[in-house]
Each structure stands twice: as C-alpha cells, then as structure tokens.
Amino acid sequence: MNNVEWFDFISEVTDDIITRHTLGGLFLQVSRKAITSFGYPLEEIISQSPYSFIHEDDIAVVKNNHTFLINERKSEWVKYRLKCKNGDYLSLQSYGKLIHSTLDPLGYEIILYTKILDDDDFEKNIGDVFQMTRMSGDDETLSQKYKSQKKRADKSFHHHTLPIPYNTEEEIRILYRAINSSTNGITVADCRQPDMPLMYVNPAFEVMTGYAIEEVVGKNCRFLQGKDTDQPSLEILRRAMLMAEPVVVILRNYKKDGTLFWNKLELAPVRDSEGVLTHYIGIASDISSEVISRNQISELNLMLAETNDQLRIERDREREYAKSLEKINELKDDFVSSVSHEFRTPLASIIGFAQTLLKDNTISEQLREKFLHIIFNDGKRLARIVEDMLDIARIESGKSTLFKETHDIVAIVKDAMSAFTYDKEKNTNPLIFKTNSSIIALECDRDKIIQVLLNLLTNAQKFSPPDEEIIITLAEEEEIVHIKIKDNGIGIHTDDIHHVFEKFYRVKHPGQEIRGTGLGLPIAKNLIELHGGTISVVSTIGHGSEFIVTLPKRVHE
Amino acid sequence: MSKSILLVEDEESMQVLLDYVLKSNGFVVSLAQNGRDALDLLQTTVFDLLCTDIMLPEVNGIEVCAYARKNYPHLPIIVISSKSQEKEIETALNEGANDYITKPFDVDYLLKIIKKYL
Ligand SMILES: Cc1cc2nc3c(=O)[nH]c(=O)nc-3n(C[C@H](O)[C@H](O)[C@H](O)COP(=O)(O)O)c2cc1C
C-alpha cells in the first residue's frame, strides 16, 4: 500500500486527528476527524500551510518542533492553538514522525497525530512544553540541511529540478559545502551525453571507493562493478533507468584496491523545468557492515524490488489517471461541440425566419403564419435541449426527486406513444404496441416514466430508417413489469454498447451522423434507477436494438 | 434566365427558410432531402450552384461536395453548416467547397455570397 491509500484507510477507520504533510508542512491529506474538528472544508486545508491556522503566539514553538522533527525524524509532543473555521481557537497537542514518501524514494513526508486538549489542560502547561534537543553540528548546517530538504520536498511533487534555483551565491556555496561534507557518496551523471558519464562525485564517494574525482569524471559508473555485471539487482536498475523512474538497489561493488563492498544505491532522475530528463543523481552508501550474508542481501533486494514495484504501480496509476482525465476532456469537447451544433440549427431557423418576416412585407398571411409556427417550434426545441442539460445537472448533484403515486402503466405507455407521434409531426416510424394486460398498477412518477419512454422512442427513431416499425412490448410478472422498445434500425456496435448510457457519449457511425445531445439515455437510466428499476440494451448490427426497462410494481423504500 | 440552385438540406425548417428566401430572390430551387438524392439530381439536371449542409443522412455533405467537384469542376459549391470547427471548414474547402457559411447566418449575407458566385 502506498502512503495515500494507507492514509485513506486509516482516515476512514480512526476517530483521531491524523494529518499528512510535506516536509515544509503543507497539508497533503487529513483524516475525517480533522475536518469535523477544525470545521474547514477539505479544499481550504489541502496544500495550505498549517502556520496560517496557528495562533501567532504559538508559531515559534511549533516551528521549533518542526525543525527538530526534520532533523530527528520524530518530534516531541507540542501544544498549540489552532484557529477553526468558526473563529474559535482549539487547543491541540501534536506528535509527528517522518516517513518515506511513496512518490519519491529520496524524499520524506510528515505524519502528525493530534489530540484535542480541553482549555484548562492547555493553560497549565503552555510555555514549558518543548525542549529542543539538537543534533551535533553547528546551527548553520542544520538549518541549511532543513532548507535543502524542504526544497527537495516541495519539488518532489513535480519532479527534481537541477540546478535548484538557489537565490544567492551564499546559498549555493552552503549547498556545495553540504554535499561535500555528506557522509553518503553523491554522484551526478549527465544523461544527455553518450553512456551517461559522471560529471561530479563528492569527497565521500572518493573515500568510499578509493577512486579520486579526476579518475572517474567522464566515465560511466559501472566501473565499480568490475567483472560482476551479472547481478539481479542491476536488472532492476536498468529497467528503472529505461523508464526514467527513481529506484533503490543494493549492488556488489569493488573499491579501487579490489575489496568488495555492498553499495545501497538510490538513483533519481533529474529533469529540467520543461520536464526533460537531463541528469541522474545517485546516493551511494556503503552498507557492508550491516550486511552479513548473501542471503540477507537477496532478502533485502527482494524487499527493495517490492518497493520499486510499488513505485512503478503508483506511477502507472498516475499515468492511467492522466489518461482518463484526457478521455473525460475529450468527451467534454465532443459534448460542447455537439451541444453547440444542436443549438445552431434551431437558432439559424429562428433568426432566418424572423429576419425574413421583418424585411419582407410581401409575404402572404398564410406563409407568415407558417413561419411563425416554425419559429415557435424551434424555440421549443431549444428549450428542450436546455431542459435536458438541466436534467443532467440535477441528476449529477443528486437533486432529482420523484413524486410517486399509483398509476396504470398501460395507460402511461399509451400516453407516451401519442405524445411521441403528436410531437414528431414528420415521424414516419409506425409505433406498434403489444401487451396482454389491460391495466397494470404501478407505483411511479408518471411524468418521469413518460420522459424515459419518449427518450427511448426518440432514440429508436433516430437510428431507424423511415417507415420501419418500432415495437413496444409491455409484460408483467408478479412483482415487476418489463417494457421493451425494439427498433429495426442500424444497431449498436459491441464497442459502443457498454457506453450508450454514459452521458455525452455519442455513437459514431461512419459516413453518417446522428443528431442528439448524448443525454437522452443517461437521463433515462438515471430515472429508471431512481424507481428501483433497471435498463439494458441488446443489439445486432444491421438488425436493430432493443431497450429493456424493468420496473418494480411497488417501490420498496 | 433564372439561375438554378440545388439545395441539399434535411432539416425541415431550414428547407422552408432557404426555399423561400432563394425563390423570392428569383432563383429556381431544387431540393434534395439527403446526400443520395443530391447525387441523383446532379446526374440528371444542370445547376448553376450547389448549396449543401454537412450532416446529412446516408451520404454526407462532404461526399456530395467531392462528387460535384470531380464531375462538375466549375459548379460553385457553398456549404451551410452548423459545424463551426476549423477542422470541418478545412475539410469542406479541401473537398471542393468554394465557401462555407455557419449556422445561424444572416440571410442578406447568404444572398450576397450566392450572388458573388453566379
Ligand atoms: C548517477 C549514477 C550513479 C551510479 N552509481 C553507481 C554505483 O555507485 N555503483 C554501480 O555499480 N553502478 C552505478 N550506476 C549504474 C551504472 O552506471 C549503470 O547505469 C548500470 O551498470 C547499468 O547500465 P549498464 O547495463 O550499461 O552497465 C550509477 C548510475 C548513475 C546514472
């Protein structure tokens, strides 16, 4: 499980305030309890700095603890006051830990556990809560370390960027000093040159391997493997590099004098501001002293492989997500263009006739009336399109409600059929109604059922050649009724059939385009489901489609 | 002599509008309800101008354009369509249309364009 999933799970089951943060403190995720306690909606918290919510008198103590947490990987308990949405301050006590970020194996993030204190408790203890214990090392490098880690963390949500845009020469100098004084071997390789030569190694690398910087710059780092280039973990490394993904592996490497050492290598791709891969940065640690046997190594490598797999899964998921977003956008674009098309035709008629009526005073009384009728009808058509769009909006926001009464469904189907034939003057498809029942009592919202039937009839007609029959069958069982609407039209392709109830989805036919907003069927499906029923479709290309609506006679609340 | 126009349009209100507007401006109008009828009419009758929609049942307007352009290189073709994306306009022009008018349109503008080609 990655951090996000894990946190989602915890957040669901816990009644505690748990929050996830970037190293710099920005909220990444919060548990349900945090939302209910603080009163802010999610979007007002996520990506915000907690400092904008903390009582100004408490900011210093929290910041201290924050720095401590970064350096020590876990914090002390710290007490502070947080301003809630309603303006009140809530007294809190938090404890934090650093955990590895799932997205970036080199990065960390913060998990905080927070308790709510009652006010007395808080007053008693304020001020004496926090004793900072410092790591060895002078203040400057400490704060610098924090700063560079923070920058790294902020970046990790996009991608690593090199060179990091440090502002002053002073900052660059300090960063350089930090790299130079690191006890990990740090290497940078240039991906834009053939065979990825090293362009920099730090002194710790020199110490670890026995090679001097002049000997290795310009060479690919595989010289450390000697003849030992057949290690399983190298496969993992190669695969990750092929995908430009970060990776952690343990390698058998050899110092200049030939002695074996176990190298835990963390590799991360570095991209420029356009996202183009330019460098790799490697962090090498000699873990020989921790390593006892080959068995343990293979176990460790196995574990690392799992981590790497998870990284890959995470990345794939992100890509998948990006793809589905793209798809949604495409559907939207299609929708916008088809809606605008739907609007344009009646508008052209309304504007054209109105203009003609205004200018041309030779028009006969009879024609005038005809033109006005067309304007009226096209206006109604526009209103219908708007209605469809509003329906979908209501459905999406869950505001669609039913007014249920007991009706005769036989009569409803007949009413829908006559409304359909009346509405579509030029409709030439004969409607055939088949049923064995003369009356069936059904609890439903009559208008909504008629709307569904009209949508299905319109759909059947749209895909049928003129004069082909549309057959409506109504059958009852003990508890349910089936309404089937069958056409002899062009049929729906198997690729499309799973999508016909998705909104905005419009079946594409080569050489032939069918008008519609792509909303009729999604509306129908939703309304039938609100009635506790189902809707489905079977279809054969060239032979037509049959939509089957099944409704319970009595709705179980 | 009056100029004759082949009007290809499946939408009833548009048929009535264009038929009236063109006739009252002295043109002779033949109407095709779909692309296939248009191809048939083109084979049997001589027209001075072709006016077609794009979204048509069976044979679409682009195919009508292409057919007309191939067989009657000098016939002016005007597309009237509610498709307003550049891609569609480009396709129509590539397939032989001389001009492209998007719905909704100004009746006077339409007449001006038609007269320009006659
Ligand atoms: C920045 C960087 C640092 C690397 N550090 C090491 C290292 O310390 N030890 C090692 O065995 N391989 C290291 N490699 C991996 C090798 O350079 C090489 O990519 C690996 O052997 C796979 O490529 P190959 O199949 O062409 O040998 C590093 C690679 C990069 C890009």
XYZ file of C-alpha atoms and ligand atoms in Angstrom:
706
model
C 0.000 0.000 0.000
C 1.280 3.466 -0.718
C 1.021 6.326 1.728
C -2.085 7.780 0.150
C -4.010 4.510 0.271
C -2.759 3.700 3.688
C -3.774 7.094 4.940
C -7.177 6.829 3.280
C -7.715 3.588 5.123
C -6.623 4.975 8.482
C -8.651 8.098 7.921
C -11.757 6.020 7.381
C -11.459 3.876 10.481
C -9.951 6.234 13.014
C -11.630 8.731 15.242
C -8.353 10.581 15.703
C -6.935 13.624 14.018
C -4.200 12.403 11.710
C -2.641 14.546 9.021
C -0.065 14.107 6.256
C 2.260 16.967 5.341
C 5.112 17.839 3.041
C 8.431 18.411 4.788
C 7.636 22.111 4.654
C 4.374 21.419 6.457
C 1.780 21.835 3.717
C -1.264 19.638 4.301
C -1.383 16.663 1.915
C -4.182 14.616 3.456
C -6.245 14.837 6.635
C -8.442 12.346 8.444
C -12.191 12.838 8.671
C -11.931 13.838 12.290
C -9.623 16.722 11.374
C -12.255 18.104 9.034
C -15.025 17.827 11.591
C -12.893 19.281 14.393
C -11.416 22.213 12.503
C -14.550 22.950 10.508
C -12.762 23.784 7.260
C -13.834 22.086 4.058
C -11.137 19.915 2.538
C -10.260 22.358 -0.207
C -9.491 25.082 2.334
C -6.931 22.866 4.077
C -5.189 20.790 1.444
C -1.970 22.406 0.152
C -2.212 25.100 2.835
C 0.468 25.778 5.397
C -0.620 24.915 8.938
C 1.024 28.118 10.077
C -1.794 30.113 8.569
C -4.141 28.441 11.094
C -1.926 28.516 14.179
C -2.246 31.156 16.913
C 0.534 33.660 16.345
C 1.893 33.270 19.878
C 2.375 29.546 19.248
C 4.010 29.723 15.842
C 7.559 29.899 17.235
C 7.224 26.795 19.378
C 5.635 24.825 16.553
C 8.361 25.933 14.137
C 10.992 24.783 16.604
C 9.404 21.408 16.855
C 9.070 21.262 13.088
C 12.808 21.787 12.625
C 13.508 19.257 15.329
C 11.248 16.767 13.591
C 13.057 17.230 10.306
C 16.424 16.586 11.909
C 15.481 13.812 14.308
C 12.789 12.123 12.211
C 10.357 12.379 15.070
C 9.106 15.207 17.211
C 8.230 15.855 20.838
C 4.645 16.488 21.787
C 3.908 20.123 21.108
C 0.940 22.143 22.363
C -0.537 24.985 20.387
C -3.800 26.658 19.436
C -5.395 26.358 16.034
C -7.990 28.723 14.629
C -11.114 26.910 13.465
C -13.410 27.919 10.647
C -15.848 29.483 13.134
C -13.089 31.709 14.511
C -12.658 29.846 17.826
C -9.274 28.547 18.871
C -8.890 24.832 19.537
C -6.135 23.680 21.909
C -4.182 20.864 20.373
C -1.230 18.638 21.069
C 0.616 17.049 18.168
C 3.246 14.434 17.722
C 4.968 13.885 14.382
C 7.153 11.452 12.514
C 8.969 11.480 9.221
C 8.062 8.722 6.810
C 9.354 7.891 3.378
C 7.391 9.458 0.598
C 5.924 6.862 -1.716
C 6.352 9.010 -4.764
C 9.951 9.871 -4.202
C 12.273 7.356 -2.538
C 14.692 10.118 -1.676
C 12.013 12.285 -0.153
C 10.192 12.251 3.118
C 6.898 13.470 4.354
C 5.453 14.177 7.786
C 2.686 12.347 9.603
C 1.128 14.125 12.581
C -1.043 12.654 15.290
C -3.065 15.354 17.046
C -5.114 15.317 20.245
C -7.632 17.927 21.299
C -6.958 19.295 24.804
C -9.501 20.931 26.998
C -8.666 24.529 27.762
C -7.547 24.049 31.407
C -5.116 21.413 30.398
C -3.662 23.750 27.854
C -3.316 26.797 30.118
C -1.496 24.792 32.807
C 1.216 23.631 30.537
C 1.705 26.337 27.994
C 5.228 27.546 27.681
C 7.010 24.567 29.209
C 6.125 22.066 26.598
C 9.030 21.868 24.394
C 12.708 21.287 24.987
C 14.662 21.161 21.840
C 17.490 18.686 21.734
C 19.904 19.440 18.994
C 21.876 17.130 16.830
C 25.600 17.660 16.785
C 26.750 20.184 14.223
C 26.594 23.930 14.038
C 23.403 25.894 13.584
C 24.133 26.922 10.066
C 24.474 23.446 8.575
C 21.427 22.272 10.496
C 19.159 24.946 9.194
C 20.737 24.599 5.809
C 20.059 20.900 5.800
C 16.474 21.579 6.682
C 16.237 24.159 3.957
C 17.608 21.950 1.245
C 15.424 19.085 2.347
C 12.444 21.349 2.326
C 13.201 22.490 -1.176
C 13.588 18.910 -2.221
C 10.272 18.025 -0.680
C 8.495 20.911 -2.331
C 9.907 19.820 -5.633
C 9.119 16.186 -5.180
C 5.516 16.782 -6.085
C 6.543 17.789 -9.552
C 9.967 16.490 -10.319
C 13.501 17.084 -9.210
C 14.990 20.078 -10.881
C 18.666 20.724 -11.235
C 20.214 23.096 -10.692
C 17.945 24.012 -7.808
C 17.164 27.683 -8.279
C 19.085 28.982 -5.309
C 18.945 32.689 -4.971
C 22.287 33.784 -3.733
C 25.868 32.751 -4.191
C 25.941 32.232 -0.457
C 23.230 29.628 -0.694
C 24.998 27.799 -3.499
C 28.224 27.828 -1.519
C 26.480 26.345 1.514
C 24.740 23.713 -0.556
C 28.053 22.768 -2.120
C 29.580 22.535 1.333
C 26.719 20.315 2.489
C 27.232 17.925 -0.409
C 30.952 17.909 0.191
C 30.562 17.151 3.863
C 27.916 14.468 3.389
C 28.926 11.002 4.538
C 26.994 9.459 1.643
C 28.627 9.157 -1.738
C 26.840 11.561 -4.052
C 27.204 11.267 -7.813
C 25.719 13.167 -10.712
C 25.669 11.738 -14.249
C 24.824 13.550 -17.464
C 22.082 11.792 -19.442
C 22.455 13.961 -22.480
C 25.880 12.547 -23.262
C 26.509 9.067 -24.631
C 26.811 6.343 -21.958
C 25.844 8.711 -19.156
C 29.251 9.805 -17.873
C 29.721 11.029 -14.309
C 30.142 14.788 -14.114
C 30.573 15.040 -10.371
C 31.345 12.876 -7.348
C 31.695 14.173 -3.801
C 34.602 13.509 -1.416
C 32.649 10.813 0.470
C 32.452 8.861 -2.795
C 36.217 9.157 -3.111
C 36.646 7.850 0.420
C 34.157 5.038 -0.061
C 35.616 3.747 -3.320
C 39.243 4.809 -3.249
C 38.917 6.488 -6.653
C 39.773 10.169 -6.996
C 37.339 12.502 -8.733
C 39.735 13.054 -11.682
C 39.810 9.317 -12.354
C 36.056 8.902 -12.603
C 34.588 12.055 -14.123
C 33.720 11.332 -17.753
C 33.283 7.610 -17.127
C 30.114 5.563 -16.611
C 29.807 4.470 -13.003
C 29.664 0.764 -13.876
C 33.455 0.536 -13.351
C 32.571 -0.092 -9.692
C 31.090 -3.450 -10.657
C 34.368 -4.841 -12.013
C 33.528 -8.094 -13.815
C 30.484 -8.539 -11.601
C 27.983 -7.136 -14.123
C 25.518 -10.002 -13.912
C 23.791 -9.098 -10.631
C 19.999 -9.459 -10.475
C 19.621 -6.036 -8.904
C 21.289 -4.483 -11.959
C 18.303 -5.709 -13.973
C 16.034 -3.718 -11.681
C 18.298 -0.703 -12.039
C 18.396 -0.938 -15.828
C 14.645 -1.314 -16.070
C 14.034 1.708 -13.835
C 16.502 3.802 -15.828
C 14.788 2.770 -19.020
C 11.537 4.135 -17.613
C 13.294 7.158 -16.078
C 11.953 6.150 -12.677
C 13.595 6.523 -9.281
C 14.978 3.281 -7.845
C 16.822 1.863 -4.832
C 19.066 -1.201 -5.208
C 21.854 -2.947 -3.350
C 24.875 -3.712 -5.536
C 28.117 -5.609 -5.154
C 30.809 -3.044 -5.889
C 34.596 -3.070 -5.722
C 36.898 -0.405 -4.404
C 39.976 0.676 -6.342
C 42.057 -1.824 -4.361
C 39.669 -4.636 -5.306
C 37.894 -5.110 -1.956
C 34.209 -5.926 -2.147
C 31.645 -3.617 -0.574
C 27.857 -3.583 -0.587
C 26.540 -0.382 -2.091
C 22.993 0.722 -1.370
C 22.387 2.999 -4.342
C 19.462 5.371 -4.583
C 19.051 6.775 -8.085
C 16.687 9.548 -9.063
C 16.095 11.182 -12.421
C 16.551 14.943 -12.599
C 14.529 16.948 -15.072
C 14.779 20.499 -16.310
C 11.936 22.965 -15.977
C 10.353 21.544 -19.138
C 10.382 18.062 -17.642
C 13.144 16.776 -19.923
C 15.431 14.211 -18.318
C 18.883 15.763 -18.068
C 20.746 14.145 -15.177
C 20.703 11.326 -12.703
C 21.668 11.826 -9.136
C 22.965 8.849 -7.193
C 23.314 8.491 -3.444
C 25.590 5.607 -2.524
C 26.066 4.210 0.983
C 28.493 1.509 1.969
C 26.298 -0.871 3.957
C 28.857 -3.695 4.161
C 28.974 -3.519 7.949
C 25.203 -4.052 8.080
C 25.359 -6.876 5.639
C 26.194 -10.322 6.890
C 25.281 -12.865 4.305
C 24.346 -13.128 0.695
C 21.013 -14.488 1.824
C 20.266 -11.354 3.688
C 21.262 -9.338 0.680
C 18.902 -11.204 -1.563
C 16.182 -10.739 1.024
C 16.904 -7.047 1.156
C 16.939 -6.841 -2.595
C 13.621 -8.623 -2.682
C 12.183 -6.080 -0.316
C 13.612 -3.282 -2.375
C 12.198 -4.849 -5.501
C 8.791 -4.725 -3.869
C 9.266 -1.087 -3.021
C 10.337 -0.419 -6.565
C 7.346 -2.305 -7.897
C 5.129 -0.200 -5.754
C 6.774 2.910 -7.083
C 6.085 1.688 -10.564
C 2.474 0.836 -9.765
C 1.999 4.278 -8.294
C 3.446 5.843 -11.400
C 1.347 3.685 -13.702
C -1.696 4.654 -11.736
C -0.843 8.307 -12.137
C -0.412 7.813 -15.864
C -3.694 5.926 -16.019
C -5.361 8.757 -14.165
C -3.886 11.330 -16.521
C -5.175 9.263 -19.416
C -8.683 9.044 -18.022
C -8.659 12.799 -17.424
C -7.703 13.228 -21.043
C -10.572 10.979 -22.054
C -13.018 12.968 -19.948
C -11.775 16.140 -21.572
C -12.270 14.633 -24.987
C -15.825 13.685 -24.067
C -16.400 17.227 -22.826
C -15.067 18.701 -26.055
C -17.295 16.373 -28.041
C -20.192 17.391 -25.865
C -19.577 21.093 -26.222
C -19.319 20.777 -29.969
C -22.434 18.635 -30.235
C -24.419 20.891 -27.939
C -23.350 23.956 -29.846
C -24.362 22.151 -33.006
C -27.734 21.310 -31.503
C -28.244 24.959 -30.675
C -27.149 26.286 -34.040
C -29.758 24.649 -36.241
C -32.875 25.931 -34.434
C -31.169 29.290 -33.936
C -30.480 29.536 -37.664
C -34.135 28.875 -38.356
C -35.428 31.319 -35.738
C -33.066 34.101 -36.793
C -33.558 33.450 -40.505
C -37.360 33.462 -40.353
C -37.522 36.442 -38.034
C -35.225 38.404 -40.348
C -37.317 37.422 -43.357
C -40.558 38.379 -41.624
C -39.141 41.749 -40.602
C -37.817 42.685 -44.036
C -40.221 41.145 -46.458
C -43.701 42.660 -46.401
C -44.876 40.803 -49.460
C -45.252 37.541 -47.544
C -48.749 36.096 -47.684
C -50.739 35.806 -44.475
C -50.626 32.015 -44.818
C -46.835 31.922 -45.100
C -46.448 34.371 -42.249
C -48.331 32.018 -40.018
C -46.294 29.045 -41.182
C -43.042 30.877 -40.479
C -44.216 31.919 -37.040
C -45.109 28.316 -36.271
C -41.634 27.195 -37.228
C -40.094 29.887 -35.033
C -42.320 28.749 -32.183
C -41.393 25.076 -32.651
C -37.680 25.700 -32.946
C -37.839 27.859 -29.856
C -39.442 24.935 -28.060
C -36.735 22.650 -29.387
C -34.071 24.930 -27.931
C -35.920 24.915 -24.627
C -35.910 21.110 -24.699
C -32.164 20.992 -25.158
C -31.702 23.359 -22.246
C -34.101 21.188 -20.217
C -32.031 18.087 -20.984
C -28.874 19.798 -19.842
C -30.525 20.984 -16.638
C -31.877 17.483 -16.033
C -28.398 16.083 -16.232
C -27.110 18.776 -13.907
C -29.859 17.954 -11.388
C -29.103 14.253 -11.673
C -25.415 14.869 -11.110
C -25.994 16.891 -7.990
C -28.459 14.283 -6.667
C -31.359 16.745 -6.674
C -33.621 14.664 -8.874
C -36.647 13.592 -6.807
C -39.706 11.503 -7.653
C -43.381 12.180 -6.955
C -44.682 8.638 -6.753
C -48.318 7.601 -6.985
C -50.088 4.508 -8.201
C -50.725 4.708 -11.953
C -51.786 2.379 -14.735
C -48.596 1.688 -16.671
C -50.573 0.511 -19.730
C -52.147 3.950 -19.933
C -48.781 5.643 -19.363
C -47.189 3.776 -22.266
C -50.120 4.715 -24.496
C -49.865 8.349 -23.410
C -46.149 8.381 -24.160
C -46.810 6.924 -27.618
C -49.406 9.526 -28.510
C -47.220 12.311 -27.128
C -44.437 10.988 -29.329
C -46.483 10.813 -32.518
C -48.029 14.207 -31.821
C -44.716 15.863 -31.093
C -42.923 14.457 -34.096
C -45.033 15.588 -36.995
C -42.644 14.231 -39.521
C -42.097 10.994 -37.648
C -42.818 8.238 -40.103
C -41.984 5.200 -37.996
C -45.199 3.370 -37.092
C -45.412 2.507 -33.407
C -46.762 -0.943 -32.576
C -47.907 -1.655 -29.032
C -48.137 -5.247 -27.792
C -49.487 -6.269 -24.408
C -51.694 -8.930 -22.847
C -52.783 -6.741 -19.979
C -55.480 -4.113 -19.989
C -54.413 -2.475 -16.770
C -51.333 -2.804 -14.515
C -50.991 -0.815 -11.318
C -47.512 0.584 -10.818
C -46.119 2.963 -8.265
C -44.157 5.617 -10.134
C -43.660 9.237 -11.082
C -45.770 9.376 -14.237
C -44.011 12.356 -15.838
C -40.612 10.801 -15.334
C -41.669 7.463 -16.852
C -43.125 9.293 -19.854
C -39.870 11.204 -20.196
C -37.940 7.918 -20.222
C -40.244 6.369 -22.830
C -40.035 9.476 -25.026
C -36.259 9.402 -24.808
C -36.202 5.731 -25.779
C -38.665 6.255 -28.639
C -36.720 9.245 -29.926
C -33.589 7.170 -29.776
C -35.204 4.252 -31.618
C -36.498 6.581 -34.294
C -33.147 8.314 -34.714
C -31.431 5.061 -35.578
C -34.212 3.590 -37.737
C -34.802 4.041 -41.438
C -38.086 5.822 -42.184
C -41.197 3.625 -42.182
C -39.571 0.855 -40.142
C -41.746 -0.207 -37.241
C -40.869 0.466 -33.634
C -42.365 -2.210 -31.387
C -43.250 -1.523 -27.772
C -43.983 -4.568 -25.624
C -45.346 -4.441 -22.100
C -45.374 -7.596 -19.986
C -45.964 -8.178 -16.299
C -44.763 -10.666 -13.744
C -45.841 -10.924 -10.148
C -43.666 -8.120 -8.797
C -42.312 -6.412 -11.876
C -43.128 -5.122 -15.342
C -40.953 -5.188 -18.456
C -41.196 -2.539 -21.124
C -39.297 -3.354 -24.303
C -38.711 -0.914 -27.136
C -37.432 -2.589 -30.250
C -36.370 -0.980 -33.495
C -35.200 -2.428 -36.812
C -32.533 0.210 -37.179
C -28.820 0.134 -37.790
C -27.938 -1.458 -34.434
C -25.207 -0.590 -31.964
C -21.667 -1.817 -32.273
C -20.366 -4.001 -29.417
C -17.653 -1.400 -28.740
C -20.322 1.208 -28.133
C -22.962 -0.804 -26.364
C -21.317 -0.562 -22.942
C -21.142 3.183 -23.264
C -24.584 4.156 -24.514
C -25.773 5.076 -21.024
C -22.740 7.253 -20.320
C -23.533 10.882 -20.594
C -22.025 12.795 -23.511
C -21.301 9.528 -25.263
C -22.478 9.603 -28.843
C -22.228 6.576 -31.037
C -20.193 7.360 -34.124
C -21.322 5.982 -37.445
C -19.022 6.089 -40.417
C -20.429 8.311 -43.132
C -23.459 9.190 -41.118
C -24.013 11.432 -38.176
C -26.941 11.240 -35.845
C -28.165 14.320 -34.042
C -28.638 14.456 -30.317
C -27.208 15.826 -27.117
C -25.936 12.470 -25.878
C -28.044 12.971 -22.763
C -31.299 11.138 -23.520
C -30.147 7.663 -22.499
C -28.181 8.711 -19.390
C -31.257 10.607 -18.213
C -33.443 7.556 -18.878
C -31.119 5.238 -16.980
C -30.955 7.535 -14.014
C -34.717 7.985 -13.799
C -35.338 4.237 -14.036
C -32.778 3.588 -11.312
C -34.438 6.177 -9.091
C -37.546 3.995 -9.445
C -35.571 0.962 -8.301
C -35.619 -0.491 -11.810
C -33.048 -1.390 -14.422
C -32.461 -0.582 -18.061
C -30.426 -2.597 -20.534
C -29.931 -2.990 -24.243
C -29.318 -5.820 -26.693
C -28.399 -5.068 -30.269
C -27.264 -6.616 -33.534
C -25.605 -4.559 -36.213
C -27.944 -4.246 -39.178
C -30.901 -5.688 -37.291
C -31.657 -3.072 -34.688
C -31.662 -2.650 -30.942
C -33.961 -3.465 -28.083
C -34.018 -1.446 -24.874
C -35.458 -3.292 -21.903
C -36.803 -1.413 -18.895
C -37.705 -3.410 -15.800
C -39.662 -1.678 -13.037
C -40.861 -2.964 -9.658
C -44.613 -2.570 -9.274
C -44.160 -1.299 -5.781
C -41.126 0.687 -4.749
C -39.520 -0.581 -1.566
C -38.436 2.378 0.464
C -32.869 33.368 -67.436
C -33.172 32.481 -63.777
C -30.250 30.705 -62.166
C -30.965 27.289 -60.722
C -29.728 26.159 -57.309
C -29.577 22.658 -55.872
C -30.324 22.860 -52.156
C -29.322 19.841 -50.048
C -30.816 20.050 -46.569
C -32.504 17.502 -44.321
C -33.783 19.829 -41.642
C -37.348 20.807 -42.423
C -37.345 24.331 -41.069
C -34.132 25.097 -42.955
C -35.658 23.717 -46.163
C -38.634 26.045 -45.827
C -36.467 29.053 -44.991
C -33.894 28.640 -47.744
C -36.504 27.647 -50.308
C -38.487 30.810 -49.592
C -35.511 33.148 -49.422
C -33.931 31.862 -52.640
C -37.160 31.712 -54.600
C -38.232 35.207 -53.553
C -34.864 36.422 -54.862
C -35.555 34.993 -58.292
C -33.735 31.673 -58.146
C -35.073 28.337 -59.229
C -34.641 25.895 -56.354
C -34.437 22.096 -56.440
C -34.473 20.383 -53.090
C -32.662 17.192 -52.092
C -33.515 15.819 -48.641
C -30.350 13.772 -48.351
C -26.984 13.160 -49.973
C -28.108 10.287 -52.146
C -30.943 12.302 -53.725
C -28.447 15.093 -54.321
C -26.118 12.787 -56.268
C -29.059 11.548 -58.362
C -30.199 15.097 -59.121
C -26.680 16.179 -60.040
C -26.546 13.423 -62.646
C -29.800 14.348 -64.342
C -30.019 18.117 -64.062
C -27.744 21.057 -64.778
C -27.381 23.501 -61.864
C -25.714 26.886 -61.571
C -24.883 26.472 -57.881
C -24.910 23.850 -55.150
C -25.816 24.707 -51.582
C -25.367 21.871 -49.072
C -25.479 21.036 -45.373
C -22.803 18.698 -43.975
C -24.672 16.490 -41.535
C -26.971 14.524 -43.809
C -28.317 11.006 -43.605
C -26.718 8.297 -45.756
C -24.341 10.287 -47.971
C -22.977 13.307 -46.128
C -22.380 16.816 -47.435
C -18.628 16.396 -47.754
C -19.140 13.432 -50.071
C -21.627 15.470 -52.099
C -19.008 18.245 -52.420
C -16.339 15.803 -53.516
C -18.608 14.182 -56.089
C -19.788 17.503 -57.508
C -16.286 18.940 -57.666
C -14.980 15.895 -59.509
C -17.743 15.781 -62.108
C -18.585 19.478 -62.449
C -15.332 21.355 -61.908
C -16.927 24.753 -62.483
C -20.021 24.365 -60.322
C -19.865 26.815 -57.372
C -20.433 24.997 -54.064
C -21.472 26.695 -50.855
C -21.632 24.747 -47.608
C -24.086 25.868 -44.949
C -23.421 24.007 -41.745
C -23.762 24.226 -38.016
C -20.345 22.683 -37.682
C -18.155 25.588 -36.803
C -14.809 23.982 -36.030
C -11.914 24.926 -38.235
C -11.267 21.290 -38.996
C -14.659 20.864 -40.597
C -14.376 24.074 -42.567
C -10.992 22.997 -43.812
C -12.260 19.561 -44.855
C -15.172 21.065 -46.750
C -12.927 23.532 -48.573
C -10.415 20.792 -49.362
C -13.149 18.601 -50.770
C -14.190 21.276 -53.235
C -16.471 23.752 -51.478
C -15.969 27.356 -52.623
C -17.366 28.889 -49.477
C -18.537 27.957 -46.016
C -21.300 29.603 -44.029
C -22.038 28.657 -40.428
C -25.497 28.449 -38.906
C -27.001 30.688 -37.682
C -26.414 33.032 -40.630
C -27.581 36.421 -41.810
C -29.960 35.948 -44.742
C -28.592 39.003 -46.575
C -25.039 37.746 -46.179
C -26.005 34.370 -47.591
C -27.633 36.024 -50.611
C -24.586 38.210 -51.144
C -22.278 35.209 -51.184
C -24.540 33.273 -53.547
C -24.754 36.209 -55.954
C -20.972 36.552 -55.885
C -20.645 33.082 -57.375
C -23.308 33.492 -60.057
C 24.298 8.819 -11.211
C 24.605 7.360 -11.319
C 25.274 6.738 -10.303
C 25.572 5.387 -10.374
N 26.249 4.821 -9.341
C 26.583 3.508 -9.440
C 27.322 2.896 -8.381
O 27.670 3.527 -7.406
N 27.623 1.581 -8.493
C 27.231 0.834 -9.586
O 27.533 -0.343 -9.610
N 26.512 1.402 -10.564
C 26.197 2.708 -10.535
N 25.472 3.274 -11.536
C 24.925 2.420 -12.595
C 25.828 2.261 -13.816
O 26.383 3.485 -14.220
C 24.997 1.712 -14.995
O 23.946 2.576 -15.258
C 24.479 0.335 -14.682
O 25.558 -0.548 -14.607
C 23.505 -0.197 -15.749
O 23.949 0.063 -17.020
P 24.784 -0.980 -17.943
O 23.875 -2.158 -18.119
O 25.049 -0.209 -19.199
O 26.025 -1.315 -17.181
C 25.173 4.618 -11.483
C 24.493 5.263 -12.495
C 24.195 6.599 -12.424
C 23.454 7.248 -13.559
